[in-house]
Amino acid sequence: MRALKISVVAMGVLIIVGFAVMAAELIRRSLDGGGSGDATVAPLNPAALGLRSGERVVALAAGGERLIVVVEDADGVQRILDVAIDGLR
């Protein structure tokens, strides 16, 4: 019975310490701006996507290292481009 009490107290202490660490990290990130600061956003060059003259981007979806682009020409014909993000940099 004594071992159970010690285990319960130890687990309670671990839970309290875990919440304290989590709260401290949340406060640190909120004061720091929430990010690492090394992320940059560069403008996208339409020529890098292979857009033809008169085409416009209708939709974008990013997932992992891929960018899915839906483009539409002047006649309303749509096509889907699957582009590696590394190729756009």
mmCIF file of C-alpha atoms in Angstrom:
data_model
loop_
_atom_site.group_PDB
_atom_site.id
_atom_site.type_symbol
_atom_site.label_atom_id
_atom_site.label_comp_id
_atom_site.label_asym_id
_atom_site.label_seq_id
_atom_site.Cartn_x
_atom_site.Cartn_y
_atom_site.Cartn_z
ATOM 1 C CA MET A 1 0.000 0.000 0.000
ATOM 2 C CA ARG A 2 2.911 2.315 0.745
ATOM 3 C CA ALA A 3 4.367 1.757 -2.740
ATOM 4 C CA LEU A 4 1.035 2.747 -4.291
ATOM 5 C CA LYS A 5 0.961 5.998 -2.314
ATOM 6 C CA ILE A 6 4.519 6.820 -3.354
ATOM 7 C CA SER A 7 3.677 6.080 -7.000
ATOM 8 C CA VAL A 8 0.563 8.287 -6.893
ATOM 9 C CA VAL A 9 2.497 11.172 -5.339
ATOM 10 C CA ALA A 10 5.354 10.780 -7.842
ATOM 11 C CA MET A 11 2.953 10.748 -10.806
ATOM 12 C CA GLY A 12 1.166 13.804 -9.420
ATOM 13 C CA VAL A 13 4.469 15.648 -9.160
ATOM 14 C CA LEU A 14 5.323 14.654 -12.752
ATOM 15 C CA ILE A 15 1.965 15.956 -13.984
ATOM 16 C CA ILE A 16 2.462 19.282 -12.183
ATOM 17 C CA VAL A 17 6.020 19.640 -13.516
ATOM 18 C CA GLY A 18 4.824 18.779 -17.027
ATOM 19 C CA PHE A 19 2.119 21.439 -16.926
ATOM 20 C CA ALA A 20 4.605 23.992 -15.587
ATOM 21 C CA VAL A 21 7.060 23.261 -18.415
ATOM 22 C CA MET A 22 4.266 23.435 -20.989
ATOM 23 C CA ALA A 23 3.015 26.765 -19.606
ATOM 24 C CA ALA A 24 6.535 28.204 -19.556
ATOM 25 C CA GLU A 25 7.108 27.150 -23.169
ATOM 26 C CA LEU A 26 3.790 28.663 -24.287
ATOM 27 C CA ILE A 27 4.656 31.928 -22.565
ATOM 28 C CA ARG A 28 8.152 31.927 -24.072
ATOM 29 C CA ARG A 29 6.809 31.337 -27.586
ATOM 30 C CA SER A 30 4.122 33.991 -27.259
ATOM 31 C CA LEU A 31 6.682 36.568 -26.113
ATOM 32 C CA ASP A 32 9.104 35.488 -28.860
ATOM 33 C CA GLY A 33 6.522 35.946 -31.609
ATOM 34 C CA GLY A 34 5.532 32.309 -31.921
ATOM 35 C CA GLY A 35 8.073 31.250 -34.484
ATOM 36 C CA SER A 36 11.725 30.652 -35.033
ATOM 37 C CA GLY A 37 12.029 33.714 -37.248
ATOM 38 C CA ASP A 38 13.880 31.934 -40.031
ATOM 39 C CA ALA A 39 10.837 31.312 -42.237
ATOM 40 C CA THR A 40 10.700 33.576 -45.257
ATOM 41 C CA VAL A 41 8.049 33.951 -47.899
ATOM 42 C CA ALA A 42 9.234 34.789 -51.375
ATOM 43 C CA PRO A 43 6.942 35.908 -54.170
ATOM 44 C CA LEU A 44 6.010 33.146 -56.576
ATOM 45 C CA ASN A 45 7.260 33.507 -60.099
ATOM 46 C CA PRO A 46 4.478 32.434 -62.526
ATOM 47 C CA ALA A 47 7.097 31.423 -65.097
ATOM 48 C CA ALA A 48 8.472 28.892 -62.606
ATOM 49 C CA LEU A 49 5.075 27.157 -62.640
ATOM 50 C CA GLY A 50 5.033 26.929 -66.404
ATOM 51 C CA LEU A 51 1.964 29.119 -66.878
ATOM 52 C CA ARG A 52 1.087 29.889 -70.454
ATOM 53 C CA SER A 53 0.100 33.315 -71.708
ATOM 54 C CA GLY A 54 -3.427 34.244 -70.614
ATOM 55 C CA GLU A 55 -3.677 31.592 -67.879
ATOM 56 C CA ARG A 56 -4.578 32.496 -64.332
ATOM 57 C CA VAL A 57 -4.243 30.606 -61.071
ATOM 58 C CA VAL A 58 -7.649 29.461 -59.803
ATOM 59 C CA ALA A 59 -6.642 27.440 -56.733
ATOM 60 C CA LEU A 60 -3.580 26.384 -54.752
ATOM 61 C CA ALA A 61 -3.009 23.574 -52.296
ATOM 62 C CA ALA A 62 0.252 22.766 -50.539
ATOM 63 C CA GLY A 63 1.115 19.477 -48.931
ATOM 64 C CA GLY A 64 4.530 18.375 -47.796
ATOM 65 C CA GLU A 65 7.009 19.244 -50.507
ATOM 66 C CA ARG A 66 4.395 19.494 -53.295
ATOM 67 C CA LEU A 67 2.266 22.355 -54.599
ATOM 68 C CA ILE A 68 -0.941 21.603 -56.502
ATOM 69 C CA VAL A 69 -1.977 24.490 -58.760
ATOM 70 C CA VAL A 70 -5.230 24.718 -60.720
ATOM 71 C CA VAL A 71 -4.913 27.090 -63.673
ATOM 72 C CA GLU A 72 -7.552 28.257 -66.126
ATOM 73 C CA ASP A 73 -7.047 29.684 -69.609
ATOM 74 C CA ALA A 74 -9.148 32.352 -71.321
ATOM 75 C CA ASP A 75 -11.549 29.689 -72.714
ATOM 76 C CA GLY A 76 -12.311 28.349 -69.230
ATOM 77 C CA VAL A 77 -10.322 25.127 -69.680
ATOM 78 C CA GLN A 78 -8.673 24.113 -66.437
ATOM 79 C CA ARG A 79 -5.569 22.048 -65.864
ATOM 80 C CA ILE A 80 -3.842 20.838 -62.739
ATOM 81 C CA LEU A 81 -0.127 21.269 -62.150
ATOM 82 C CA ASP A 82 1.744 19.180 -59.576
ATOM 83 C CA VAL A 83 4.927 21.063 -58.759
ATOM 84 C CA ALA A 84 7.790 20.193 -56.411
ATOM 85 C CA ILE A 85 8.289 23.142 -54.065
ATOM 86 C CA ASP A 86 12.061 22.719 -54.213
ATOM 87 C CA GLY A 87 11.900 23.522 -57.929
ATOM 88 C CA LEU A 88 10.322 26.908 -57.220
ATOM 89 C CA ARG A 89 13.135 28.275 -55.066
#
